[in-house]
mmCIF file of C-alpha atoms in Angstrom:
data_model
loop_
_atom_site.group_PDB
_atom_site.id
_atom_site.type_symbol
_atom_site.label_atom_id
_atom_site.label_comp_id
_atom_site.label_asym_id
_atom_site.label_seq_id
_atom_site.Cartn_x
_atom_site.Cartn_y
_atom_site.Cartn_z
ATOM 1 C CA GLU A 1 90.150 87.327 77.862
ATOM 2 C CA ILE A 2 88.418 84.607 75.816
ATOM 3 C CA VAL A 3 85.190 85.867 74.401
ATOM 4 C CA MET A 4 82.442 83.139 73.987
ATOM 5 C CA THR A 5 79.886 83.778 71.164
ATOM 6 C CA GLN A 6 76.617 81.749 71.099
ATOM 7 C CA SER A 7 74.275 81.432 68.281
ATOM 8 C CA PRO A 8 71.606 81.762 67.365
ATOM 9 C CA ALA A 9 70.471 84.537 69.972
ATOM 10 C CA THR A 10 66.870 82.819 69.646
ATOM 11 C CA LEU A 11 65.892 79.450 68.529
ATOM 12 C CA SER A 12 62.337 78.496 68.103
ATOM 13 C CA VAL A 13 61.614 74.672 68.004
ATOM 14 C CA SER A 14 58.423 72.652 68.414
ATOM 15 C CA PRO A 15 58.217 70.018 71.399
ATOM 16 C CA GLY A 16 59.803 66.842 70.390
ATOM 17 C CA GLU A 17 62.093 68.268 67.798
ATOM 18 C CA ARG A 18 65.705 68.493 67.965
ATOM 19 C CA ALA A 19 67.569 71.565 69.130
ATOM 20 C CA THR A 20 71.089 72.532 68.085
ATOM 21 C CA LEU A 21 72.897 75.367 69.840
ATOM 22 C CA SER A 22 76.256 76.571 68.776
ATOM 23 C CA CYS A 23 79.102 78.425 70.883
ATOM 24 C CA ARG A 24 82.364 79.682 69.431
ATOM 25 C CA ALA A 25 85.450 80.734 71.527
ATOM 26 C CA SER A 26 87.754 83.671 70.282
ATOM 27 C CA GLN A 27 90.681 81.279 70.770
ATOM 28 C CA SER A 28 91.119 77.409 71.458
ATOM 29 C CA VAL A 29 89.778 76.068 74.775
ATOM 30 C CA SER A 30 90.552 72.662 73.883
ATOM 31 C CA SER A 31 87.817 70.633 75.341
ATOM 32 C CA ASN A 32 87.356 72.706 78.114
ATOM 33 C CA LEU A 33 83.828 73.993 77.837
ATOM 34 C CA ALA A 34 80.677 73.761 79.969
ATOM 35 C CA TRP A 35 76.941 74.300 79.185
ATOM 36 C CA TYR A 36 74.208 75.561 81.707
ATOM 37 C CA GLN A 37 70.476 75.811 81.524
ATOM 38 C CA GLN A 38 68.498 78.984 82.951
ATOM 39 C CA LYS A 39 64.771 79.104 83.408
ATOM 40 C CA PRO A 40 63.144 82.401 84.160
ATOM 41 C CA GLY A 41 63.756 83.631 87.787
ATOM 42 C CA GLN A 42 65.779 80.674 88.490
ATOM 43 C CA ALA A 43 69.698 80.096 88.808
ATOM 44 C CA PRO A 44 71.760 78.318 86.065
ATOM 45 C CA ARG A 45 72.024 74.736 86.283
ATOM 46 C CA LEU A 46 75.112 72.831 84.958
ATOM 47 C CA LEU A 47 74.311 70.540 82.197
ATOM 48 C CA ILE A 48 77.671 69.676 80.654
ATOM 49 C CA TYR A 49 81.447 70.000 81.370
ATOM 50 C CA GLY A 50 84.530 68.981 79.646
ATOM 51 C CA ALA A 51 82.587 69.586 76.220
ATOM 52 C CA SER A 52 80.840 66.283 76.441
ATOM 53 C CA THR A 53 80.379 65.059 80.033
ATOM 54 C CA ARG A 54 76.906 65.167 81.508
ATOM 55 C CA ALA A 55 76.745 66.532 85.020
ATOM 56 C CA THR A 56 74.791 64.451 87.531
ATOM 57 C CA GLY A 57 71.289 64.015 86.880
ATOM 58 C CA ILE A 58 71.195 65.365 83.640
ATOM 59 C CA PRO A 59 69.015 63.332 81.212
ATOM 60 C CA ALA A 60 70.750 61.806 78.190
ATOM 61 C CA ARG A 61 68.787 63.912 75.605
ATOM 62 C CA PHE A 62 71.239 66.581 76.484
ATOM 63 C CA SER A 63 74.544 65.965 74.655
ATOM 64 C CA GLY A 64 77.705 68.197 73.914
ATOM 65 C CA SER A 65 80.300 68.064 71.124
ATOM 66 C CA GLY A 66 83.308 69.994 69.677
ATOM 67 C CA SER A 67 86.731 70.931 70.590
ATOM 68 C CA GLY A 68 89.007 74.022 69.876
ATOM 69 C CA THR A 69 87.011 76.914 69.113
ATOM 70 C CA GLU A 70 83.598 75.279 67.906
ATOM 71 C CA PHE A 71 81.103 73.456 70.107
ATOM 72 C CA THR A 72 77.451 72.371 70.072
ATOM 73 C CA LEU A 73 74.869 71.542 72.504
ATOM 74 C CA THR A 74 72.189 69.262 71.188
ATOM 75 C CA ILE A 75 68.883 68.550 72.726
ATOM 76 C CA SER A 76 67.588 65.296 71.000
ATOM 77 C CA SER A 77 63.777 65.768 71.518
ATOM 78 C CA LEU A 78 62.718 69.041 73.421
ATOM 79 C CA GLN A 79 60.468 68.490 76.388
ATOM 80 C CA SER A 80 58.288 71.306 77.704
ATOM 81 C CA GLU A 81 60.596 71.958 80.588
ATOM 82 C CA ASP A 82 63.462 72.132 78.287
ATOM 83 C CA PHE A 83 62.414 75.675 77.147
ATOM 84 C CA ALA A 84 64.847 78.044 78.550
ATOM 85 C CA VAL A 85 68.226 80.125 77.975
ATOM 86 C CA TYR A 86 71.289 78.029 77.675
ATOM 87 C CA TYR A 87 74.767 79.513 78.390
ATOM 88 C CA CYS A 88 78.212 78.182 77.339
ATOM 89 C CA GLN A 89 81.280 78.898 79.570
ATOM 90 C CA GLN A 90 84.851 78.099 78.872
ATOM 91 C CA HIS A 91 86.959 76.635 81.762
ATOM 92 C CA ASN A 92 90.267 76.756 79.928
ATOM 93 C CA ASN A 93 91.784 80.058 80.923
ATOM 94 C CA TRP A 94 91.204 82.574 83.661
ATOM 95 C CA PRO A 95 89.116 84.552 83.756
ATOM 96 C CA LEU A 96 86.268 82.150 83.266
ATOM 97 C CA THR A 97 83.935 83.504 80.582
ATOM 98 C CA PHE A 98 80.360 82.910 79.730
ATOM 99 C CA GLY A 99 78.692 83.206 76.195
ATOM 100 C CA GLY A 100 75.788 85.575 75.881
ATOM 101 C CA GLY A 101 73.320 82.994 75.695
ATOM 102 C CA THR A 102 70.738 81.380 73.347
ATOM 103 C CA LYS A 103 66.813 81.332 74.183
ATOM 104 C CA VAL A 104 65.142 78.267 73.264
ATOM 105 C CA GLU A 105 61.413 79.117 72.915
ATOM 106 C CA ILE A 106 58.401 77.229 71.664
ATOM 107 C CA LYS A 107 57.538 77.390 67.995
ATOM 108 C CA GLU B 1 72.330 67.028 98.154
ATOM 109 C CA GLY B 2 73.089 70.474 99.706
ATOM 110 C CA GLN B 3 71.889 74.030 99.345
ATOM 111 C CA LEU B 4 73.279 77.559 99.025
ATOM 112 C CA VAL B 5 71.337 80.645 100.246
ATOM 113 C CA GLU B 6 72.567 84.121 99.653
ATOM 114 C CA THR B 7 71.623 87.071 101.774
ATOM 115 C CA GLY B 8 72.740 90.841 101.783
ATOM 116 C CA GLY B 9 71.462 92.307 98.792
ATOM 117 C CA GLY B 10 69.816 95.489 98.303
ATOM 118 C CA LEU B 11 69.683 99.325 96.992
ATOM 119 C CA ILE B 12 72.952 101.134 97.844
ATOM 120 C CA GLN B 13 74.155 104.417 96.452
ATOM 121 C CA PRO B 14 77.352 104.645 94.337
ATOM 122 C CA GLY B 15 80.438 104.450 96.292
ATOM 123 C CA GLY B 16 78.896 102.603 99.024
ATOM 124 C CA SER B 17 79.705 99.169 100.520
ATOM 125 C CA LEU B 18 77.728 96.029 100.870
ATOM 126 C CA ARG B 19 78.535 92.638 102.300
ATOM 127 C CA LEU B 20 77.002 89.636 100.759
ATOM 128 C CA SER B 21 76.507 86.156 102.431
ATOM 129 C CA CYS B 22 76.233 82.763 101.355
ATOM 130 C CA ALA B 23 75.235 80.130 103.766
ATOM 131 C CA ALA B 24 76.033 76.303 102.621
ATOM 132 C CA SER B 25 74.305 73.368 104.168
ATOM 133 C CA GLY B 26 74.647 69.690 103.041
ATOM 134 C CA PHE B 27 78.530 70.320 102.354
ATOM 135 C CA THR B 28 81.541 71.905 103.582
ATOM 136 C CA VAL B 29 82.772 75.146 102.133
ATOM 137 C CA SER B 30 86.160 74.948 103.464
ATOM 138 C CA SER B 31 86.673 71.698 101.466
ATOM 139 C CA ASN B 32 85.439 73.009 98.228
ATOM 140 C CA TYR B 33 85.842 75.870 95.729
ATOM 141 C CA MET B 34 83.615 78.605 96.076
ATOM 142 C CA SER B 35 82.674 81.396 93.608
ATOM 143 C CA TRP B 36 80.472 84.256 93.050
ATOM 144 C CA VAL B 37 78.987 84.977 89.592
ATOM 145 C CA ARG B 38 76.525 87.960 88.739
ATOM 146 C CA GLN B 39 73.999 88.602 86.121
ATOM 147 C CA ALA B 40 73.253 92.040 85.275
ATOM 148 C CA PRO B 41 69.202 92.650 84.405
ATOM 149 C CA GLY B 42 68.352 90.983 81.152
ATOM 150 C CA LYS B 43 72.108 90.118 80.615
ATOM 151 C CA GLY B 44 74.406 87.077 80.825
ATOM 152 C CA LEU B 45 76.353 85.711 83.268
ATOM 153 C CA GLU B 46 79.886 87.185 84.576
ATOM 154 C CA TRP B 47 82.370 85.205 87.081
ATOM 155 C CA VAL B 48 83.206 87.607 89.910
ATOM 156 C CA SER B 49 85.529 85.653 92.324
ATOM 157 C CA LEU B 50 86.697 82.471 93.620
ATOM 158 C CA ILE B 51 88.111 81.204 96.760
ATOM 159 C CA TYR B 52 89.949 77.920 96.676
ATOM 160 C CA SER B 53 89.639 75.345 99.418
ATOM 161 C CA GLY B 54 93.230 76.331 100.363
ATOM 162 C CA GLY B 55 92.167 79.979 100.738
ATOM 163 C CA SER B 56 93.701 81.629 97.808
ATOM 164 C CA THR B 57 91.405 84.071 96.224
ATOM 165 C CA TYR B 58 90.817 85.465 92.401
ATOM 166 C CA TYR B 59 88.982 88.173 91.037
ATOM 167 C CA ALA B 60 87.663 89.463 87.738
ATOM 168 C CA ASP B 61 89.512 92.503 86.582
ATOM 169 C CA SER B 62 86.171 94.550 86.880
ATOM 170 C CA VAL B 63 86.167 94.165 90.532
ATOM 171 C CA LYS B 64 89.657 93.688 91.410
ATOM 172 C CA GLY B 65 90.661 95.838 94.119
ATOM 173 C CA ARG B 66 87.191 96.733 95.217
ATOM 174 C CA PHE B 67 85.583 93.412 96.157
ATOM 175 C CA THR B 68 86.799 90.706 98.712
ATOM 176 C CA ILE B 69 85.840 87.163 99.018
ATOM 177 C CA SER B 70 86.231 85.379 102.209
ATOM 178 C CA ARG B 71 84.844 82.530 104.406
ATOM 179 C CA ASP B 72 83.986 81.557 107.828
ATOM 180 C CA ASN B 73 84.293 77.854 108.458
ATOM 181 C CA SER B 74 82.747 77.874 111.626
ATOM 182 C CA LYS B 75 79.399 79.306 110.021
ATOM 183 C CA ASN B 76 80.001 77.387 106.769
ATOM 184 C CA THR B 77 79.408 80.641 104.903
ATOM 185 C CA VAL B 78 81.181 82.471 102.256
ATOM 186 C CA TYR B 79 81.180 86.207 101.826
ATOM 187 C CA LEU B 80 81.681 88.829 99.411
ATOM 188 C CA GLN B 81 82.522 92.352 100.553
ATOM 189 C CA MET B 82 82.023 94.801 97.865
ATOM 190 C CA ASN B 83 83.290 98.357 98.304
ATOM 191 C CA SER B 84 83.376 101.355 96.028
ATOM 192 C CA LEU B 85 80.152 100.324 94.206
ATOM 193 C CA ARG B 86 79.278 101.523 90.877
ATOM 194 C CA ALA B 87 76.049 101.438 88.584
ATOM 195 C CA GLU B 88 77.664 98.752 86.555
ATOM 196 C CA ASP B 89 77.759 96.459 89.662
ATOM 197 C CA THR B 90 73.962 96.150 89.519
ATOM 198 C CA ALA B 91 72.974 92.665 89.258
ATOM 199 C CA VAL B 92 71.844 89.556 90.830
ATOM 200 C CA TYR B 93 74.740 87.783 92.643
ATOM 201 C CA TYR B 94 75.011 84.096 92.736
ATOM 202 C CA CYS B 95 76.888 81.928 95.065
ATOM 203 C CA ALA B 96 77.975 78.903 93.297
ATOM 204 C CA ARG B 97 80.027 75.792 94.370
ATOM 205 C CA THR B 98 82.761 75.336 91.979
ATOM 206 C CA ILE B 99 84.083 72.015 91.092
ATOM 207 C CA ALA B 100 87.670 71.488 89.624
ATOM 208 C CA ILE B 101 87.714 69.564 86.143
ATOM 209 C CA ILE B 102 90.825 68.340 84.533
ATOM 210 C CA ILE B 103 91.334 71.928 83.295
ATOM 211 C CA GLY B 104 89.631 74.693 85.032
ATOM 212 C CA ASN B 105 86.275 74.994 86.813
ATOM 213 C CA ALA B 106 82.715 74.786 86.566
ATOM 214 C CA PHE B 107 79.759 75.671 88.833
ATOM 215 C CA ASP B 108 77.646 72.497 89.856
ATOM 216 C CA MET B 109 75.681 74.180 92.658
ATOM 217 C CA TRP B 110 73.999 77.506 92.680
ATOM 218 C CA GLY B 111 72.046 79.544 95.493
ATOM 219 C CA GLN B 112 68.851 81.644 94.357
ATOM 220 C CA GLY B 113 70.708 84.760 93.931
ATOM 221 C CA THR B 114 70.488 88.212 95.718
ATOM 222 C CA MET B 115 69.783 91.477 94.013
ATOM 223 C CA VAL B 116 72.219 94.429 94.228
ATOM 224 C CA THR B 117 71.092 97.612 92.909
ATOM 225 C CA VAL B 118 73.569 100.509 92.856
ATOM 226 C CA SER B 119 71.807 103.756 92.484
ATOM 227 C CA SER B 120 71.283 107.230 93.926
#
């Protein structure tokens, strides 16, 4: 099973600033990585798949990069609605596995 | 756009059984891949099970032999039959439409979730 590790656990950012979230895989997953956003009491929402392809309706301020074992989700200018928990998920191997999440909170 | 609505959660004693339902609208479950993903209280996400459009099914090792995913095409509904429940199965269970990417799968539509609590 591929273990996904996200860092930091919590990221404090001011509105309008840039946020950079990291995800590391225990072995190469090529470019087969997705990112999700989850707000309190809500279901997750797909943001990115294939490491860098935005899902339908996702704003351009969300971008993904990386390959192999190191991946990054960047939110270029944080809006109030972006404060949430973000999860990465590898879709290269079975079972599909998620990272532990990064909470983006208001600084 | 479509919607998923899960029902069937509740409090159940260890060793008991429960069946979760996921009613879909706006799309056809039989033409899509469908999954169950769970989230223990205060924890991260764990993929549980997947049913392909062709009917093949897959399970996480943690539930293999105890859980069964199925669907009723006439009701446009997916089910998760959970037997021999354990305390560690306590979680919010989400139904998710599952898309096929070039390699692997991701989850592009989620229900609101249903809480399953396994406790005596």
